[in-house]
Amino acid sequence: MAAITIKNVDKTYPDGYHAVKDVSLDIADGEFMILVGPSGCGKSTLLRMIVGLEDITSGDLLIGGERMNQKAPRDRNLSMVFQNYALYPHLSVFENIAFPLRLKHTPDAEVHERVKAAADTLELHEHLDRKPSQLSGGQRQRVAMGRAIVRQADAFLFDEPLSNLDAKLRGQMRTEILRMQRRLGTTTVYVTHDQTEAMTLGDRVAVLRKGELQQVASPRELYEKP
Ligand code: ADP
Ligand code: ADP
């Protein structure tokens, strides 16, 4: 767990496109922060800069008080869940979940213990030997979440994780994500287009428009005003 501080962060892509403009945002330890805004407003760019998959052009990123600007993704101890699951098709469910632990050469006994615990939380224990292609969309998304929670990350970053699921599954997964986040108390940044997700999951909602931060408010202030 860790607070995330985004201080005057700017992003200009190599082709000159100014995608994020002087964004400052303090995300508290354990907070569930929602990022919303029209397509192309810079949500993914901001998320990718936090994870380290995209360089910050100027400004500062602090996680748990430590400056992260120059750190490689693997040194940031964050977990990201993508919209398209990003599972490895040739690996079993077990090995997909275990992947971050394998990268760190975690001892086998501990890998088994932690994958089993994650699988229990997400009700995946019956599917550990299967391949992603043998799973439903909802089960695949659970595997992606299992990979995110299998190690104690300082924060979770979600990029529209439920947008490929049907309405019923979306509802179930919403409940699942909220339960998981509250139980683990892990700081979370969650990009979505879905107002229901923003309202039910978010402690606060940050609104981006054309690369600028327009507003930060509680879901109630944002959506329930007369
Ligand atoms: P969102 O996630 O809100 O839809 P993005 O962060 O993906 O927005 O993109 C913000 C803007 O930056 C868009 O106009 C997009 O076209 C542009 N953009 C994204 N990636 C690149 C890139 N690699 N090079 C140039 N422009 C990019
Ligand atoms: P690989 O395909 O082996 O993961 P990458 O270049 O994609 O290689 O990633 C390099 C490092 O960045 C990995 O060791 C991983 O820890 C980290 N990383 C990659 N993607 C993510 C992500 N979505 N969330 C958190 N860390 C990531």
Coordinates of C-alpha atoms and ligand atoms in Angstrom, one line a residue:
M1 CA 0.0 0.0 0.0
A2 CA 1.2 3.5 -0.8
A3 CA -0.1 6.9 -1.5
I4 CA 0.4 8.1 -5.1
T5 CA 1.4 11.7 -5.7
I6 CA 1.2 13.1 -9.3
K7 CA 2.8 16.6 -9.4
N8 CA 2.5 18.9 -12.4
V9 CA 2.8 15.9 -14.8
D10 CA 3.1 16.6 -18.5
K11 CA 3.3 14.2 -21.4
T12 CA 4.2 15.1 -25.0
Y13 CA 4.6 12.1 -27.3
P14 CA 7.5 12.0 -29.7
D15 CA 5.3 13.1 -32.6
G16 CA 4.6 16.3 -30.6
Y17 CA 1.1 15.4 -29.4
H18 CA 0.5 17.0 -25.9
A19 CA -1.6 14.3 -24.3
V20 CA -1.4 15.2 -20.6
K21 CA -1.2 18.8 -19.4
D22 CA 0.1 19.8 -15.9
V23 CA -1.9 17.2 -14.0
S24 CA -1.6 17.2 -10.2
L25 CA -3.5 14.6 -8.1
D26 CA -2.9 13.2 -4.6
I27 CA -4.2 9.7 -4.1
A28 CA -4.3 8.6 -0.5
D29 CA -3.1 5.3 0.9
G30 CA -5.8 2.8 0.4
E31 CA -8.0 5.1 -1.7
F32 CA -10.0 3.9 -4.7
M33 CA -9.6 6.6 -7.3
I34 CA -11.6 6.5 -10.5
L35 CA -10.4 8.3 -13.7
V36 CA -13.1 9.3 -16.2
G37 CA -13.2 11.4 -19.3
P38 CA -14.0 11.2 -23.0
S39 CA -12.0 8.9 -25.3
G40 CA -8.6 10.4 -26.1
C41 CA -8.5 12.7 -23.0
G42 CA -5.3 11.0 -21.7
K43 CA -6.5 8.4 -19.1
S44 CA -4.4 5.5 -20.4
T45 CA -1.4 7.8 -20.9
L46 CA -1.6 8.8 -17.2
L47 CA -2.0 5.2 -16.1
R48 CA 0.9 4.1 -18.2
M49 CA 3.1 6.8 -16.8
I50 CA 2.2 5.7 -13.3
V51 CA 3.2 2.0 -14.1
G52 CA 6.3 3.2 -16.0
L53 CA 5.3 1.9 -19.4
E54 CA 5.5 5.5 -20.7
D55 CA 8.0 8.2 -19.8
I56 CA 6.9 11.3 -18.0
T57 CA 7.9 14.4 -20.0
S58 CA 8.0 16.7 -17.0
G59 CA 6.7 16.8 -13.4
D60 CA 7.0 14.2 -10.6
L61 CA 5.5 10.9 -9.7
L62 CA 5.9 9.7 -6.1
I63 CA 4.7 6.4 -4.7
G64 CA 4.9 5.9 -1.0
G65 CA 6.9 9.2 -0.9
E66 CA 9.6 7.8 -3.3
R67 CA 10.3 9.5 -6.6
M68 CA 9.5 7.0 -9.4
N69 CA 10.2 9.0 -12.6
Q70 CA 13.3 7.1 -13.6
K71 CA 12.4 3.7 -12.2
A72 CA 11.7 0.7 -14.5
P73 CA 8.3 -0.9 -14.3
R74 CA 9.6 -3.9 -12.5
D75 CA 11.0 -1.7 -9.7
R76 CA 7.7 0.0 -9.0
N77 CA 5.9 -2.9 -7.4
L78 CA 2.5 -2.1 -9.0
S79 CA 0.0 -4.4 -10.6
M80 CA -1.9 -3.4 -13.7
V81 CA -5.0 -5.1 -15.1
F82 CA -5.8 -4.5 -18.7
Q83 CA -9.1 -4.4 -20.6
N84 CA -7.9 -7.3 -22.9
Y85 CA -6.8 -9.5 -20.0
A86 CA -3.2 -9.8 -21.4
L87 CA -3.0 -13.5 -20.4
Y88 CA -0.3 -15.8 -21.8
P89 CA -2.2 -18.3 -24.0
H90 CA 0.4 -21.1 -23.8
L91 CA 0.4 -21.0 -20.0
S92 CA -2.1 -22.7 -17.6
V93 CA -4.3 -20.6 -15.3
F94 CA -1.9 -21.5 -12.5
E95 CA 1.2 -20.3 -14.3
N96 CA -0.6 -17.1 -15.5
I97 CA -1.4 -16.2 -11.9
A98 CA 2.1 -17.3 -10.8
F99 CA 3.9 -15.2 -13.4
P100 CA 4.9 -12.2 -11.3
L101 CA 6.2 -14.5 -8.6
R102 CA 8.2 -16.6 -11.2
L103 CA 9.8 -13.3 -12.4
K104 CA 11.0 -12.7 -8.9
H105 CA 12.2 -16.4 -8.5
T106 CA 9.9 -16.9 -5.6
P107 CA 10.4 -20.4 -4.0
D108 CA 8.1 -23.0 -5.4
A109 CA 6.3 -23.8 -2.1
E110 CA 5.5 -20.1 -1.6
V111 CA 4.3 -19.8 -5.3
H112 CA 1.9 -22.7 -4.7
E113 CA 0.6 -21.2 -1.4
R114 CA 0.0 -17.8 -2.9
V115 CA -1.5 -18.9 -6.2
K116 CA -3.9 -21.2 -4.2
A117 CA -4.9 -18.3 -1.9
A118 CA -5.5 -16.0 -4.9
A119 CA -7.5 -18.7 -6.7
D120 CA -9.7 -19.2 -3.6
T121 CA -10.4 -15.5 -3.4
L122 CA -11.5 -15.5 -7.0
E123 CA -13.1 -18.9 -7.1
L124 CA -10.7 -20.2 -9.7
H125 CA -9.4 -23.3 -7.9
E126 CA -11.3 -25.7 -10.3
H127 CA -9.7 -24.1 -13.4
L128 CA -6.0 -23.9 -12.4
D129 CA -4.9 -26.6 -15.0
R130 CA -6.8 -25.1 -17.9
K131 CA -5.6 -22.7 -20.6
P132 CA -7.1 -19.2 -21.0
S133 CA -8.8 -20.3 -24.3
Q134 CA -10.8 -22.8 -22.3
L135 CA -12.3 -20.1 -20.0
S136 CA -15.2 -17.7 -20.3
G137 CA -14.6 -13.9 -20.5
G138 CA -15.4 -13.5 -16.8
Q139 CA -13.1 -16.3 -15.8
R140 CA -10.3 -14.8 -17.9
Q141 CA -10.8 -11.5 -16.2
R142 CA -10.6 -13.3 -12.8
V143 CA -7.3 -14.8 -13.9
A144 CA -6.0 -11.3 -14.8
M145 CA -7.0 -10.2 -11.3
G146 CA -5.4 -13.2 -9.7
R147 CA -2.2 -12.2 -11.3
A148 CA -2.6 -8.7 -9.9
I149 CA -3.3 -9.8 -6.3
V150 CA -0.8 -12.7 -6.1
R151 CA 2.0 -10.5 -4.9
Q152 CA 1.6 -7.6 -2.4
A153 CA 1.7 -4.7 -4.8
D154 CA 1.7 -1.1 -3.5
A155 CA -1.1 -0.2 -5.9
F156 CA -3.6 -1.6 -8.4
L157 CA -4.1 0.1 -11.8
F158 CA -7.1 -0.9 -13.8
D159 CA -7.6 0.1 -17.4
E160 CA -11.3 -0.5 -18.2
P161 CA -11.1 -4.0 -16.9
L162 CA -14.8 -4.9 -17.3
S163 CA -15.7 -3.3 -20.7
N164 CA -15.4 -6.6 -22.6
L165 CA -17.9 -8.4 -20.3
D166 CA -21.7 -8.6 -20.5
A167 CA -23.9 -6.6 -18.1
K168 CA -24.5 -9.4 -15.7
L169 CA -20.9 -10.3 -15.3
R170 CA -19.9 -6.7 -15.1
G171 CA -22.1 -6.4 -12.0
Q172 CA -20.6 -9.5 -10.4
M173 CA -17.1 -8.4 -11.1
R174 CA -17.8 -4.9 -9.7
T175 CA -18.8 -6.5 -6.4
E176 CA -15.7 -8.8 -6.6
I177 CA -13.3 -5.9 -7.2
L178 CA -14.7 -3.8 -4.4
R179 CA -14.6 -6.7 -2.0
M180 CA -11.0 -7.5 -2.9
Q181 CA -9.9 -3.9 -2.7
R182 CA -11.5 -3.3 0.7
R183 CA -10.1 -6.5 2.1
L184 CA -6.6 -5.9 0.9
G185 CA -6.8 -2.1 1.4
T186 CA -4.6 -1.5 -1.7
T187 CA -4.5 1.9 -3.3
T188 CA -6.3 1.7 -6.6
V189 CA -6.5 3.8 -9.8
Y190 CA -9.3 2.7 -12.1
V191 CA -10.1 4.0 -15.6
T192 CA -13.7 3.6 -16.7
H193 CA -16.4 4.9 -19.1
D194 CA -19.1 3.4 -16.9
Q195 CA -20.9 5.7 -14.5
T196 CA -22.2 2.8 -12.4
E197 CA -18.7 1.6 -11.9
A198 CA -17.5 5.1 -11.0
M199 CA -20.4 5.5 -8.5
T200 CA -20.1 2.1 -6.8
L201 CA -16.4 1.7 -6.7
G202 CA -14.9 5.2 -6.3
D203 CA -13.9 6.9 -3.1
R204 CA -13.3 9.9 -5.5
V205 CA -13.6 10.5 -9.2
A206 CA -11.0 12.5 -11.2
V207 CA -12.3 14.0 -14.5
L208 CA -9.9 14.5 -17.4
R209 CA -10.6 16.5 -20.5
K210 CA -8.2 17.1 -23.4
G211 CA -5.3 16.2 -21.1
E212 CA -6.3 18.5 -18.3
L213 CA -7.6 17.6 -14.9
Q214 CA -11.0 19.3 -14.7
Q215 CA -12.4 18.2 -11.4
V216 CA -11.9 15.8 -8.5
A217 CA -14.9 15.0 -6.4
S218 CA -16.8 12.2 -4.6
P219 CA -19.1 10.2 -6.8
R220 CA -22.0 11.7 -4.9
E221 CA -20.9 15.3 -5.6
L222 CA -20.3 14.5 -9.2
Y223 CA -23.3 12.4 -10.2
E224 CA -26.1 13.2 -7.7
K225 CA -26.1 16.9 -7.8
P226 CA -29.6 18.3 -8.8
Ligands
ADP1 P1 -7.7 7.7 -23.3 O1 -7.2 6.6 -22.5 O2 -8.3 8.8 -22.4 O3 -8.7 7.3 -24.4 P2 -5.0 8.0 -24.3 O4 -4.2 8.3 -23.1 O5 -5.0 6.7 -24.9 O6 -6.5 8.5 -24.0 O7 -4.6 9.0 -25.5 C1 -4.6 10.4 -25.3 C2 -4.2 11.1 -26.6 O8 -2.8 10.8 -26.9 C3 -5.0 10.7 -27.8 O9 -5.2 11.8 -28.6 C4 -4.1 9.7 -28.5 O10 -4.3 9.7 -29.9 C5 -2.7 10.2 -28.1 N1 -1.7 9.2 -28.1 C6 -1.7 8.0 -27.4 N2 -0.6 7.3 -27.6 C7 0.1 8.0 -28.4 C8 1.4 7.7 -29.0 N3 2.1 6.7 -28.7 N4 1.9 8.7 -29.8 C9 1.2 9.8 -30.1 N5 0.0 10.1 -29.6 C10 -0.5 9.2 -28.8
ADP2 P1 7.5 -9.3 -19.9 O1 6.7 -9.5 -21.2 O2 8.6 -10.3 -19.7 O3 6.7 -9.0 -18.8 P2 7.8 -6.4 -20.3 O4 8.8 -5.6 -21.0 O5 6.4 -6.4 -20.7 O6 8.4 -7.9 -20.2 O7 7.9 -6.0 -18.8 C1 9.1 -5.8 -18.1 C2 8.8 -5.7 -16.6 O8 7.8 -4.7 -16.4 C3 8.3 -6.9 -16.1 O9 9.3 -7.6 -15.3 C4 7.1 -6.5 -15.2 O10 7.5 -6.6 -13.8 C5 6.9 -5.1 -15.5 N1 5.5 -4.9 -16.1 C6 5.2 -5.1 -17.4 N2 3.9 -4.9 -17.5 C7 3.4 -4.6 -16.3 C8 2.2 -4.2 -15.9 N3 1.1 -4.2 -16.7 N4 2.0 -3.9 -14.6 C9 3.1 -3.9 -13.8 N5 4.3 -4.2 -14.2 C10 4.5 -4.6 -15.4

